CSV table of N, CA and C in Angstrom, one decimal:
chain,number,residue,atom,x,y,z
A,1,MET,N,10.8,23.9,-19.1
A,1,MET,CA,11.7,22.9,-18.3
A,1,MET,C,11.4,21.5,-18.8
A,2,LEU,N,10.2,21.1,-18.9
A,2,LEU,CA,9.8,19.7,-19.3
A,2,LEU,C,9.7,19.5,-20.8
A,3,SER,N,9.7,20.5,-21.6
A,3,SER,CA,9.4,20.3,-23.0
A,3,SER,C,10.5,19.4,-23.6
A,4,GLY,N,11.7,19.5,-23.2
A,4,GLY,CA,12.8,18.7,-23.7
A,4,GLY,C,12.7,17.3,-23.2
A,5,ALA,N,12.1,17.1,-22.1
A,5,ALA,CA,12.1,15.7,-21.5
A,5,ALA,C,10.9,14.9,-22.0
A,6,ILE,N,9.9,15.6,-22.4
A,6,ILE,CA,8.7,14.9,-22.9
A,6,ILE,C,8.5,15.0,-24.4
A,7,THR,N,9.2,14.2,-25.1
A,7,THR,CA,9.1,14.2,-26.6
A,7,THR,C,8.6,12.7,-26.9
A,8,VAL,N,8.1,12.6,-28.1
A,8,VAL,CA,7.7,11.3,-28.6
A,8,VAL,C,8.9,10.3,-28.6
A,9,LYS,N,10.0,10.8,-29.0
A,9,LYS,CA,11.2,9.9,-29.1
A,9,LYS,C,11.6,9.5,-27.7
A,10,ARG,N,11.6,10.4,-26.7
A,10,ARG,CA,12.0,10.2,-25.4
A,10,ARG,C,11.0,9.2,-24.7
A,11,VAL,N,9.8,9.4,-24.9
A,11,VAL,CA,8.8,8.5,-24.3
A,11,VAL,C,8.9,7.1,-24.9
A,12,ARG,N,9.1,7.0,-26.2
A,12,ARG,CA,9.3,5.6,-26.8
A,12,ARG,C,10.5,5.0,-26.2
A,13,ALA,N,11.6,5.7,-26.1
A,13,ALA,CA,12.8,5.2,-25.5
A,13,ALA,C,12.7,4.8,-24.1
A,14,LEU,N,11.7,5.3,-23.4
A,14,LEU,CA,11.4,5.0,-22.0
A,14,LEU,C,10.7,3.6,-21.8
A,15,ALA,N,10.2,3.0,-22.9
A,15,ALA,CA,9.5,1.8,-22.7
A,15,ALA,C,10.2,0.7,-21.9
A,16,PRO,N,11.5,0.4,-22.2
A,16,PRO,CA,12.1,-0.6,-21.4
A,16,PRO,C,12.2,-0.3,-19.9
A,17,ALA,N,12.4,1.0,-19.6
A,17,ALA,CA,12.5,1.4,-18.2
A,17,ALA,C,11.1,1.3,-17.5
A,18,VAL,N,10.0,1.6,-18.3
A,18,VAL,CA,8.7,1.4,-17.7
A,18,VAL,C,8.4,-0.1,-17.4
A,19,ARG,N,8.8,-0.9,-18.4
A,19,ARG,CA,8.7,-2.4,-18.1
A,19,ARG,C,9.4,-2.8,-16.9
A,20,ARG,N,10.6,-2.3,-16.7
A,20,ARG,CA,11.5,-2.7,-15.5
A,20,ARG,C,10.8,-2.2,-14.3
A,21,VAL,N,10.3,-1.0,-14.2
A,21,VAL,CA,9.6,-0.4,-13.1
A,21,VAL,C,8.4,-1.3,-12.7
A,22,VAL,N,7.6,-1.6,-13.7
A,22,VAL,CA,6.4,-2.4,-13.5
A,22,VAL,C,6.8,-3.8,-13.0
A,23,ASP,N,7.8,-4.4,-13.6
A,23,ASP,CA,8.3,-5.7,-13.2
A,23,ASP,C,8.8,-5.7,-11.7
A,24,GLU,N,9.5,-4.7,-11.4
A,24,GLU,CA,10.0,-4.6,-10.0
A,24,GLU,C,8.9,-4.4,-9.0
A,25,GLN,N,7.9,-3.6,-9.3
A,25,GLN,CA,6.8,-3.4,-8.4
A,25,GLN,C,5.9,-4.7,-8.3
A,26,LEU,N,5.8,-5.4,-9.4
A,26,LEU,CA,5.0,-6.7,-9.4
A,26,LEU,C,5.7,-7.7,-8.5
A,27,ASP,N,7.1,-7.7,-8.6
A,27,ASP,CA,7.9,-8.6,-7.8
A,27,ASP,C,7.7,-8.2,-6.3
A,28,ALA,N,7.7,-6.9,-6.0
A,28,ALA,CA,7.4,-6.4,-4.6
A,28,ALA,C,6.0,-6.8,-4.1
A,29,LEU,N,5.1,-6.7,-5.0
A,29,LEU,CA,3.7,-7.1,-4.7
A,29,LEU,C,3.6,-8.6,-4.4
A,30,GLU,N,4.3,-9.4,-5.2
A,30,GLU,CA,4.3,-10.9,-5.0
A,30,GLU,C,5.0,-11.2,-3.7
A,31,GLN,N,6.2,-10.5,-3.4
A,31,GLN,CA,6.9,-10.8,-2.2
A,31,GLN,C,6.1,-10.4,-0.9
A,32,ALA,N,5.3,-9.4,-1.1
A,32,ALA,CA,4.4,-9.0,0.1
A,32,ALA,C,3.4,-10.0,0.5
A,33,GLY,N,3.1,-10.9,-0.5
A,33,GLY,CA,2.2,-12.0,-0.2
A,33,GLY,C,0.7,-11.6,-0.1
A,34,PRO,N,-0.1,-12.6,0.2
A,34,PRO,CA,-1.5,-12.4,0.3
A,34,PRO,C,-1.9,-11.3,1.3
A,35,GLY,N,-2.8,-10.5,0.8
A,35,GLY,CA,-3.2,-9.4,1.7
A,35,GLY,C,-2.4,-8.1,1.4
A,36,ALA,N,-1.5,-8.2,0.4
A,36,ALA,CA,-0.7,-7.0,0.1
A,36,ALA,C,-1.5,-5.9,-0.3
A,37,ASP,N,-1.1,-4.7,0.0
A,37,ASP,CA,-1.8,-3.5,-0.4
A,37,ASP,C,-1.5,-3.1,-1.8
A,38,LEU,N,-2.4,-3.3,-2.8
A,38,LEU,CA,-2.1,-3.0,-4.2
A,38,LEU,C,-1.8,-1.6,-4.4
A,39,ILE,N,-2.5,-0.7,-3.8
A,39,ILE,CA,-2.2,0.8,-4.0
A,39,ILE,C,-0.8,1.1,-3.4
A,40,GLU,N,-0.5,0.7,-2.2
A,40,GLU,CA,0.8,1.0,-1.6
A,40,GLU,C,2.0,0.4,-2.4
A,41,THR,N,1.8,-0.8,-2.8
A,41,THR,CA,2.9,-1.6,-3.4
A,41,THR,C,3.0,-1.4,-4.9
A,42,PHE,N,1.9,-1.2,-5.6
A,42,PHE,CA,2.0,-1.1,-7.0
A,42,PHE,C,1.4,0.2,-7.6
A,43,ALA,N,0.2,0.4,-7.5
A,43,ALA,CA,-0.5,1.5,-8.2
A,43,ALA,C,0.0,2.9,-7.7
A,44,GLY,N,0.4,3.0,-6.5
A,44,GLY,CA,1.0,4.3,-6.0
A,44,GLY,C,2.4,4.6,-6.5
A,45,PRO,N,3.3,3.6,-6.3
A,45,PRO,CA,4.7,3.9,-6.7
A,45,PRO,C,4.9,4.0,-8.3
A,46,VAL,N,4.2,3.2,-9.1
A,46,VAL,CA,4.5,3.1,-10.5
A,46,VAL,C,4.5,4.4,-11.2
A,47,PRO,N,3.4,5.2,-11.1
A,47,PRO,CA,3.4,6.4,-11.9
A,47,PRO,C,4.6,7.4,-11.5
A,48,LEU,N,4.8,7.5,-10.2
A,48,LEU,CA,5.9,8.4,-9.7
A,48,LEU,C,7.3,7.9,-10.2
A,49,LEU,N,7.5,6.6,-10.1
A,49,LEU,CA,8.8,6.0,-10.6
A,49,LEU,C,8.9,6.2,-12.1
A,50,VAL,N,7.9,6.1,-12.8
A,50,VAL,CA,8.0,6.4,-14.3
A,50,VAL,C,8.3,7.8,-14.5
A,51,ILE,N,7.6,8.7,-13.8
A,51,ILE,CA,8.0,10.2,-13.9
A,51,ILE,C,9.4,10.4,-13.6
A,52,CYS,N,9.9,9.8,-12.5
A,52,CYS,CA,11.4,9.9,-12.2
A,52,CYS,C,12.2,9.4,-13.3
A,53,GLU,N,11.9,8.3,-14.0
A,53,GLU,CA,12.6,7.8,-15.1
A,53,GLU,C,12.6,8.9,-16.3
A,54,LEU,N,11.4,9.4,-16.5
A,54,LEU,CA,11.2,10.4,-17.6
A,54,LEU,C,12.1,11.6,-17.4
A,55,LEU,N,12.1,12.1,-16.1
A,55,LEU,CA,12.9,13.3,-15.8
A,55,LEU,C,14.4,13.0,-15.5
A,56,GLY,N,14.7,11.7,-15.5
A,56,GLY,CA,16.2,11.4,-15.3
A,56,GLY,C,16.6,11.5,-13.8
A,57,ILE,N,15.7,11.4,-12.9
A,57,ILE,CA,16.0,11.5,-11.5
A,57,ILE,C,16.7,10.2,-11.1
A,58,PRO,N,17.9,10.4,-10.5
A,58,PRO,CA,18.7,9.2,-10.2
A,58,PRO,C,18.0,8.2,-9.2
A,59,ALA,N,18.2,7.0,-9.3
A,59,ALA,CA,17.6,6.0,-8.5
A,59,ALA,C,17.8,6.2,-7.0
A,60,GLU,N,18.9,6.7,-6.6
A,60,GLU,CA,19.2,6.9,-5.2
A,60,GLU,C,18.4,8.1,-4.6
A,61,ASP,N,17.9,8.9,-5.5
A,61,ASP,CA,17.1,10.1,-5.0
A,61,ASP,C,15.6,9.8,-5.0
A,62,ARG,N,15.2,8.7,-5.5
A,62,ARG,CA,13.7,8.4,-5.7
A,62,ARG,C,13.0,8.2,-4.4
A,63,VAL,N,13.6,7.6,-3.4
A,63,VAL,CA,13.0,7.4,-2.1
A,63,VAL,C,12.6,8.7,-1.5
A,64,GLY,N,13.4,9.7,-1.6
A,64,GLY,CA,13.1,11.0,-1.1
A,64,GLY,C,12.0,11.7,-1.9
A,65,VAL,N,12.0,11.5,-3.2
A,65,VAL,CA,10.9,12.0,-4.0
A,65,VAL,C,9.6,11.3,-3.7
A,66,GLN,N,9.6,10.0,-3.5
A,66,GLN,CA,8.4,9.3,-3.1
A,66,GLN,C,7.9,9.8,-1.7
A,67,ARG,N,8.8,10.0,-0.8
A,67,ARG,CA,8.4,10.4,0.6
A,67,ARG,C,7.8,11.8,0.5
A,68,GLY,N,8.5,12.7,-0.3
A,68,GLY,CA,8.0,14.1,-0.4
A,68,GLY,C,6.6,14.1,-1.1
A,69,SER,N,6.4,13.2,-2.1
A,69,SER,CA,5.1,13.2,-2.8
A,69,SER,C,4.0,12.7,-1.9
A,70,ALA,N,4.3,11.7,-1.1
A,70,ALA,CA,3.3,11.1,-0.1
A,70,ALA,C,3.0,12.2,0.9
A,71,VAL,N,4.0,12.9,1.4
A,71,VAL,CA,3.7,13.9,2.4
A,71,VAL,C,2.9,15.1,1.8
A,72,GLY,N,3.4,15.5,0.6
A,72,GLY,CA,2.8,16.6,-0.1
A,72,GLY,C,1.3,16.4,-0.5
A,73,THR,N,1.0,15.2,-0.7
A,73,THR,CA,-0.4,15.0,-1.2
A,73,THR,C,-1.3,14.5,0.0
A,74,ASP,N,-0.8,14.4,1.2
A,74,ASP,CA,-1.6,14.1,2.3
A,74,ASP,C,-2.2,15.4,2.9
A,75,VAL,N,-3.5,15.5,2.6
A,75,VAL,CA,-4.2,16.8,3.0
A,75,VAL,C,-4.3,17.0,4.5
A,76,THR,N,-3.9,16.0,5.3
A,76,THR,CA,-4.0,16.1,6.8
A,76,THR,C,-2.7,16.8,7.3
A,77,ASN,N,-1.7,16.9,6.4
A,77,ASN,CA,-0.4,17.5,6.9
A,77,ASN,C,-0.5,19.0,6.8
A,78,THR,N,0.2,19.6,7.7
A,78,THR,CA,0.3,21.1,7.7
A,78,THR,C,1.2,21.5,6.6
A,79,LEU,N,1.2,22.8,6.2
A,79,LEU,CA,2.1,23.3,5.1
A,79,LEU,C,3.5,23.2,5.6
A,80,GLU,N,3.7,23.4,6.9
A,80,GLU,CA,5.1,23.3,7.5
A,80,GLU,C,5.6,21.9,7.3
A,81,THR,N,4.8,20.9,7.6
A,81,THR,CA,5.2,19.5,7.4
A,81,THR,C,5.5,19.2,6.0
A,82,GLN,N,4.6,19.7,5.1
A,82,GLN,CA,4.8,19.4,3.7
A,82,GLN,C,6.2,20.0,3.2
A,83,LEU,N,6.4,21.3,3.6
A,83,LEU,CA,7.7,21.9,3.2
A,83,LEU,C,8.9,21.2,3.8
A,84,GLU,N,8.8,20.8,5.0
A,84,GLU,CA,9.9,20.1,5.6
A,84,GLU,C,10.3,18.8,4.9
A,85,ASN,N,9.3,18.1,4.4
A,85,ASN,CA,9.5,16.8,3.7
A,85,ASN,C,9.5,16.9,2.2
A,86,SER,N,9.5,18.0,1.6
A,86,SER,CA,9.5,18.1,0.2
A,86,SER,C,10.9,17.8,-0.3
A,87,PRO,N,11.1,17.1,-1.4
A,87,PRO,CA,12.4,16.7,-1.9
A,87,PRO,C,13.2,17.9,-2.3
A,88,ARG,N,14.5,17.9,-2.0
A,88,ARG,CA,15.4,19.0,-2.5
A,88,ARG,C,15.8,18.6,-3.9
A,89,TRP,N,15.7,19.6,-4.8
A,89,TRP,CA,16.0,19.3,-6.2
A,89,TRP,C,17.5,19.6,-6.5
A,90,PRO,N,18.4,18.6,-6.5
A,90,PRO,CA,19.8,18.9,-6.7
A,90,PRO,C,20.0,19.5,-8.1
A,91,PRO,N,21.0,20.3,-8.3
A,91,PRO,CA,21.2,20.9,-9.6
A,91,PRO,C,21.4,19.9,-10.7
A,92,THR,N,21.9,18.7,-10.4
A,92,THR,CA,22.1,17.7,-11.5
A,92,THR,C,20.8,17.2,-12.1
A,93,TRP,N,19.6,17.4,-11.4
A,93,TRP,CA,18.3,17.0,-12.0
A,93,TRP,C,17.9,17.9,-13.1
A,94,ALA,N,18.4,19.1,-13.1
A,94,ALA,CA,18.0,20.1,-14.1
A,94,ALA,C,18.8,19.9,-15.4
A,95,SER,N,19.8,19.0,-15.4
A,95,SER,CA,20.6,18.9,-16.7
A,95,SER,C,20.0,17.9,-17.6
């Protein structure tokens, strides 16, 4: 499934999108002001947003992916909570 998405050519072509993601999150960090949470505002979102770019997940679906990721990696959540909040993978993501 991922072998076509992760090629040297594709990753190189992704550089402008990675710069944009980083710039957007740095802007959000700056807007949050002094005392902003670096993990919540920058270090947490950037890798997942870059993965979304790499996989071609539309921008409008990324909030759901971020929410599902946060819930899915929180070990205090029950399996039921994790499943209820996991993102639904629309067929368009597979193309």
